Tab-separated table of C-alpha atoms in Angstrom:
chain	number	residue	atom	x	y	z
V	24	UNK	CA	0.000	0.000	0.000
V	25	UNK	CA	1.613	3.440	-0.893
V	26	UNK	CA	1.793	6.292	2.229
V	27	UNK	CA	2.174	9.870	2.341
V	28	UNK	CA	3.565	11.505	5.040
V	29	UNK	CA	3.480	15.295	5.558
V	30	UNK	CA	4.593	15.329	9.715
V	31	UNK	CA	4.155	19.604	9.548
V	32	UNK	CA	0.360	20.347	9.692
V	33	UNK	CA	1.633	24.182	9.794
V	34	UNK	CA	4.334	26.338	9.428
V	35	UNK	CA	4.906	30.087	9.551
V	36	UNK	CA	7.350	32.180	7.283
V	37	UNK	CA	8.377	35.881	6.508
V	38	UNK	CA	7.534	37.488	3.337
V	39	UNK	CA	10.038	37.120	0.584
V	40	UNK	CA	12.007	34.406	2.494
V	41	UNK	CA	12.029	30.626	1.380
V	42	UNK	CA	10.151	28.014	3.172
V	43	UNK	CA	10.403	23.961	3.031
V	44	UNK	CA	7.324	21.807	2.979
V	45	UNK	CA	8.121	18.566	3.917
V	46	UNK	CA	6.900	14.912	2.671
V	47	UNK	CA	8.128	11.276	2.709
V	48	UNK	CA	6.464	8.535	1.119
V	49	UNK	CA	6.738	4.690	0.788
V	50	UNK	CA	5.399	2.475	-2.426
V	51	UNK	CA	6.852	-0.591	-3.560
V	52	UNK	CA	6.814	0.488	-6.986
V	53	UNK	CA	9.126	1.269	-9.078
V	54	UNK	CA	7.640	3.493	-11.376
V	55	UNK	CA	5.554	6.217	-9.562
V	56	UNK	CA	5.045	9.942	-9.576
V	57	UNK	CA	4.877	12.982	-6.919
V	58	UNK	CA	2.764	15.911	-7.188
V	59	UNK	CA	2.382	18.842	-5.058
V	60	UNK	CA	-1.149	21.069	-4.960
V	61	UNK	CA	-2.234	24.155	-3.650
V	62	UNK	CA	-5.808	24.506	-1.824
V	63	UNK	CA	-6.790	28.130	-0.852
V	64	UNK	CA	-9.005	29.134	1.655
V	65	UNK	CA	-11.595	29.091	-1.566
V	66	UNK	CA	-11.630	25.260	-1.223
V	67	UNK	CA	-10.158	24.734	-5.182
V	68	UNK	CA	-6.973	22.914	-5.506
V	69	UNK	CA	-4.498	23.622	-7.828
V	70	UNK	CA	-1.645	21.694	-8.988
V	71	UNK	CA	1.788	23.321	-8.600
V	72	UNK	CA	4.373	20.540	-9.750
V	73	UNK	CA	4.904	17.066	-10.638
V	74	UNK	CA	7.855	14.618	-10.428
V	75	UNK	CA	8.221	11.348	-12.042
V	76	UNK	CA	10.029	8.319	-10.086
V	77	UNK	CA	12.583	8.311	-13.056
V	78	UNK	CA	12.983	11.925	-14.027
V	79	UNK	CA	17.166	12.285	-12.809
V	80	UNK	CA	16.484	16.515	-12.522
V	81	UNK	CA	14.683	18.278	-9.829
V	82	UNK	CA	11.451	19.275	-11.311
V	83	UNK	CA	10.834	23.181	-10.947
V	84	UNK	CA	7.967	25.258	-11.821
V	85	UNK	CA	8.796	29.516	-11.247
V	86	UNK	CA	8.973	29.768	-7.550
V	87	UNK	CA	8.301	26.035	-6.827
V	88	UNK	CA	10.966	23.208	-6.791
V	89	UNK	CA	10.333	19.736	-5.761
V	90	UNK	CA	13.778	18.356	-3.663
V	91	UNK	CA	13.201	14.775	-4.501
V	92	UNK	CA	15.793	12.061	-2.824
V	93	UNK	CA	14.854	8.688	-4.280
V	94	UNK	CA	17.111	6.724	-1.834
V	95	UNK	CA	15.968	8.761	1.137
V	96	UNK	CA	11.937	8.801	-0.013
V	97	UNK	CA	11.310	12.092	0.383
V	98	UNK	CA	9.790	15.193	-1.874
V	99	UNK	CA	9.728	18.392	0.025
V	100	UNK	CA	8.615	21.510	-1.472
V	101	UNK	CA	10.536	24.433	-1.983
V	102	UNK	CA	9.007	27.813	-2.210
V	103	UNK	CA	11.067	30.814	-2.862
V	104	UNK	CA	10.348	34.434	-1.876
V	105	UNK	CA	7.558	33.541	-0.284
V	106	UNK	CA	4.223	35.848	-0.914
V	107	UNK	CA	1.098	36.623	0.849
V	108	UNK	CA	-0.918	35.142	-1.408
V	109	UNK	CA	1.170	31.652	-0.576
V	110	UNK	CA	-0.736	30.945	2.842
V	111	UNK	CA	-2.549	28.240	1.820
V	112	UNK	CA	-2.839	24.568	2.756
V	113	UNK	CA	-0.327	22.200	0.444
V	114	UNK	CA	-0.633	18.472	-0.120
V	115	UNK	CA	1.345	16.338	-1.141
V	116	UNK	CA	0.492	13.357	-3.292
V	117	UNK	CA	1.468	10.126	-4.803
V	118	UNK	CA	0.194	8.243	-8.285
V	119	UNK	CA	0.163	4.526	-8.459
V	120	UNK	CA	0.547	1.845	-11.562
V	121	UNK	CA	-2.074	2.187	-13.812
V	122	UNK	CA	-4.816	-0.025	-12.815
V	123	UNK	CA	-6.482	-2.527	-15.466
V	124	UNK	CA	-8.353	0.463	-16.752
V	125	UNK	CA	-5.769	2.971	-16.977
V	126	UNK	CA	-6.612	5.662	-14.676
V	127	UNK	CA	-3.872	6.695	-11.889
V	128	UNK	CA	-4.822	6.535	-8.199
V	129	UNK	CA	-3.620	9.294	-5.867
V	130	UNK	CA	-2.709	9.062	-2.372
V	131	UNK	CA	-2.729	12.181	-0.738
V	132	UNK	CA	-0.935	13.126	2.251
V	133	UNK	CA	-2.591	15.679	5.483
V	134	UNK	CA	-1.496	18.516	4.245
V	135	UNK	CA	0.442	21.337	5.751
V	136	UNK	CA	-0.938	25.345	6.611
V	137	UNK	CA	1.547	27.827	5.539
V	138	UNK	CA	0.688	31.103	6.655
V	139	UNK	CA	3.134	34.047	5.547
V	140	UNK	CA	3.546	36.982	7.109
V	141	UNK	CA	4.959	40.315	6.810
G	1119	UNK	CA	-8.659	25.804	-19.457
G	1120	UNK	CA	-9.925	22.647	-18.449
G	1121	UNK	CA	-13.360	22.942	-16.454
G	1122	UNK	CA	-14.791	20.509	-13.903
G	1123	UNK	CA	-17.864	22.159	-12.382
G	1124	UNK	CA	-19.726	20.484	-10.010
G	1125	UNK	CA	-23.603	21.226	-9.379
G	1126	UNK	CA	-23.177	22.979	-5.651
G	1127	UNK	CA	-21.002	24.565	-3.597
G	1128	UNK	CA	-23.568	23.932	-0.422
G	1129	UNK	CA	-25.806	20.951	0.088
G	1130	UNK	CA	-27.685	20.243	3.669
G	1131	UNK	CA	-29.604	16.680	3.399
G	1132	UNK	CA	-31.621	14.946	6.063
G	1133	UNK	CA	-29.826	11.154	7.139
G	1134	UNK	CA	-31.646	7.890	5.178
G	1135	UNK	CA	-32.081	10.637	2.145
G	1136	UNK	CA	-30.284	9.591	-1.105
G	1137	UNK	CA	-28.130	12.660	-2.212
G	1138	UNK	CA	-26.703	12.797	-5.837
G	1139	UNK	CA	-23.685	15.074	-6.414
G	1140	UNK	CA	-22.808	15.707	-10.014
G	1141	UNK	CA	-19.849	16.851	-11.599
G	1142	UNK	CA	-18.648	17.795	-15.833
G	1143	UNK	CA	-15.827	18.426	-17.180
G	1144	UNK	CA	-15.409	19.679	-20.533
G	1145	UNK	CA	-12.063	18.454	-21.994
G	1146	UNK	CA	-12.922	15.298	-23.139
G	1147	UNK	CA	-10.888	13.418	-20.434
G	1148	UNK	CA	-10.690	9.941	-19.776
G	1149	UNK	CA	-10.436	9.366	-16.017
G	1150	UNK	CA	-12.976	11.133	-13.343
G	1151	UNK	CA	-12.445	10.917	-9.794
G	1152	UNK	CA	-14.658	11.279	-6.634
G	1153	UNK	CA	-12.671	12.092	-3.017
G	1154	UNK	CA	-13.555	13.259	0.578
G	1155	UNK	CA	-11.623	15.807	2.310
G	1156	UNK	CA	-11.699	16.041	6.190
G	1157	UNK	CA	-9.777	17.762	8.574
G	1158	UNK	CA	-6.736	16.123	9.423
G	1159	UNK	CA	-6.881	13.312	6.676
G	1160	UNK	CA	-6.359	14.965	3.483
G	1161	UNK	CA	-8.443	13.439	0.482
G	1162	UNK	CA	-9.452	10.090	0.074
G	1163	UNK	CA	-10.511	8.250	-3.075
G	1164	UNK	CA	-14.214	7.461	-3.071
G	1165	UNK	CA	-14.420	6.307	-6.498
G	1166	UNK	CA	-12.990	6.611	-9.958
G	1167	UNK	CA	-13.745	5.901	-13.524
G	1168	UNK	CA	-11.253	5.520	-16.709
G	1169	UNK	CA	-14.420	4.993	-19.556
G	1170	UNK	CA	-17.837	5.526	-19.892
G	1171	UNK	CA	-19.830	2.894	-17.499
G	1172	UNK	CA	-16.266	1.656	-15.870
G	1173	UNK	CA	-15.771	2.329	-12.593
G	1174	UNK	CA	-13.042	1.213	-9.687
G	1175	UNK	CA	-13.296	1.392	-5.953
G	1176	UNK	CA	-11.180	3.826	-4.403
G	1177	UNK	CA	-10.080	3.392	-0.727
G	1178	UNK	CA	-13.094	4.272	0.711
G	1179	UNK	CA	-15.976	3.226	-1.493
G	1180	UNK	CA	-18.696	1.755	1.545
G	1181	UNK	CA	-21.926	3.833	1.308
G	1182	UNK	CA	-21.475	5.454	-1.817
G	1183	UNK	CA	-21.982	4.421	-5.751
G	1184	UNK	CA	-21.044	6.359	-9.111
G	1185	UNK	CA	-23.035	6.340	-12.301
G	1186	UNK	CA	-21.134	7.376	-15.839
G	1187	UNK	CA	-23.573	7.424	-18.409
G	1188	UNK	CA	-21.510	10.122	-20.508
G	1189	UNK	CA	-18.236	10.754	-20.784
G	1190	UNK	CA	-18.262	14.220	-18.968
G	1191	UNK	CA	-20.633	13.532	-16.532
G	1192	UNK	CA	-19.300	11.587	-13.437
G	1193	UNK	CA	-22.115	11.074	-9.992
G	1194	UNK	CA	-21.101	10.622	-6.941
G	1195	UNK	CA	-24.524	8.813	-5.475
G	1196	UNK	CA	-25.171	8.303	-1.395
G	1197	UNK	CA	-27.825	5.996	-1.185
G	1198	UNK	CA	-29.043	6.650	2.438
G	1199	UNK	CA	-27.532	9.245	3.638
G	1200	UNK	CA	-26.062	9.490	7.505
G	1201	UNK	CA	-24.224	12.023	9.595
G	1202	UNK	CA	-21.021	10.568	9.027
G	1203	UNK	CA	-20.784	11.538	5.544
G	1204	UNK	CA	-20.689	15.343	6.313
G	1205	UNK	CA	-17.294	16.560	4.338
G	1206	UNK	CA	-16.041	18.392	1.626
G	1207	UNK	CA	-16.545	16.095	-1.739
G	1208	UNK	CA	-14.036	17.121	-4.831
G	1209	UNK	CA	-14.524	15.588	-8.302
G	1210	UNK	CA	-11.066	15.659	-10.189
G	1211	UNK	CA	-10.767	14.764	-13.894
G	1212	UNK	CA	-7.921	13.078	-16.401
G	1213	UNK	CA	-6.573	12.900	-19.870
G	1214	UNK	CA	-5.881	9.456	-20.430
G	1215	UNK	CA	-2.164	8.532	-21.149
G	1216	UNK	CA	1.195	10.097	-19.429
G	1217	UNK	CA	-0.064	13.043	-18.411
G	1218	UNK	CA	-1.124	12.585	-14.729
G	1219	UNK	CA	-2.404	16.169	-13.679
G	1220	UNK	CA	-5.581	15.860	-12.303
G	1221	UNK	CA	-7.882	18.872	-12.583
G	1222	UNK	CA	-10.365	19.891	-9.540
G	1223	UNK	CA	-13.788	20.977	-9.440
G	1224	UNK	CA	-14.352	23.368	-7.124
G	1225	UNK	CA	-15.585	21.289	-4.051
G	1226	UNK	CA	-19.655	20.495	-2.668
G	1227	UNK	CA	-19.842	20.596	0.826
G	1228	UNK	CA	-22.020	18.163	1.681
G	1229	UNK	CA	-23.447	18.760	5.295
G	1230	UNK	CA	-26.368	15.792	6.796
G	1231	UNK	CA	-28.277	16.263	9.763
């Protein structure tokens, strides 16, 4: 069974500084992927970034990075010069094997509250 | 821009009523998805679909059944409704293939008294 784990259900950060979200996961697959989305205080969630299990670079996406150690399991999120808009709840999630009909499962982790502040 | 609307934002049912929660998207995509969201456990996987009338259990499928008649119409059905199924509900929709974005709607929260 594949697990997300996101162990910071908030964190706090200045304006214009970076901030880390962490998450670990553990699948016995080989081939997986990694996304990161954003959900607002509006309730929509909206994808950010995506890594796959085999990609060798660090995916980025403007301000976003993913940090993505195969060996150690882990994906953190890296935001840079953080903004107000930014506070916001981020999860984490996992895709799985394609089932028999094709369509990709995701696990999502329990997010973590970033608030940013001036 | 893809589109996955879903037909509230608000619903308040009764418990034992059945409650239908519909979502379309309008890109043509393969793969629709049904999760929960509660406090403190992220989103679950109710349901999913990859074709018209095909549909997979997700991980949390007891008390609930899906219907996919057309191909961008996915419903999330609770057949008696009880309190415990208060929570935010979010339809999510896929293209087919290697591209593994999934698209929101914008979320029904479902409240039953």
């Amino acid at each position: 069974a594949q697990k997300i784990t996101q162990t910071q259900p908030g964190m706090f950060v200045q304006e214009k500084e970076a901030v880390t979200l962490d998450c670990t996961y553990d699948t016995s697959d080989q081939s997986y992927g990694l996304f990161w989305y954003k959900q607002p205080s509006s309730g929509e969630m909206i994808f950010l970034i995506y890594q796959g299990s085999y990609d060798e670079q660090n995916a980025t996406e403007g301000r976003y990075s993913l940090n993505f150690q195969k060996a150690r399991k882990s994906a953190n999120l890296v935001i840079s010069a953080s903004q107000l808009g930014d506070s916001a709840m981020y999860f984490c999630a996992m895709r799985d094997k394609p089932s028999t009909g094709g369509g990709n499962k995701l696990t999502f982790g329990t997010g973590t509250q970033l608030k940013v502040e001036l | 821009d893809v589109k996955v609307t879903q037909s509230s934002r608000y619903l308040v049912k009764r418990t034992g009523e059945k409650v239908f929660l519909e979502c379309v998207q309008d890109m043509d995509h393969e793969n629709m998805f049904w999760y929960r969201q509660d406090p403190g456990l992220g989103l679950r996987l109710i349901y999913f679909s990859y074709d018209v009338k095909m549909k997979e259990k997700g991980d949390i499928p007891e008390g609930y059944s899906v219907s996919r008649e057309k191909k961008e119409r996915f419903s999330l059905i609770l057949e008696s409704a009880s309190t415990n199924q208060t929570s935010m509900y979010l339809c999510a929709s896929r293209e087919g293939g290697s591209n593994y974005e999934q698209y929101f709607g914008p979320g029904t929260r479902l409240t039953v008294t």
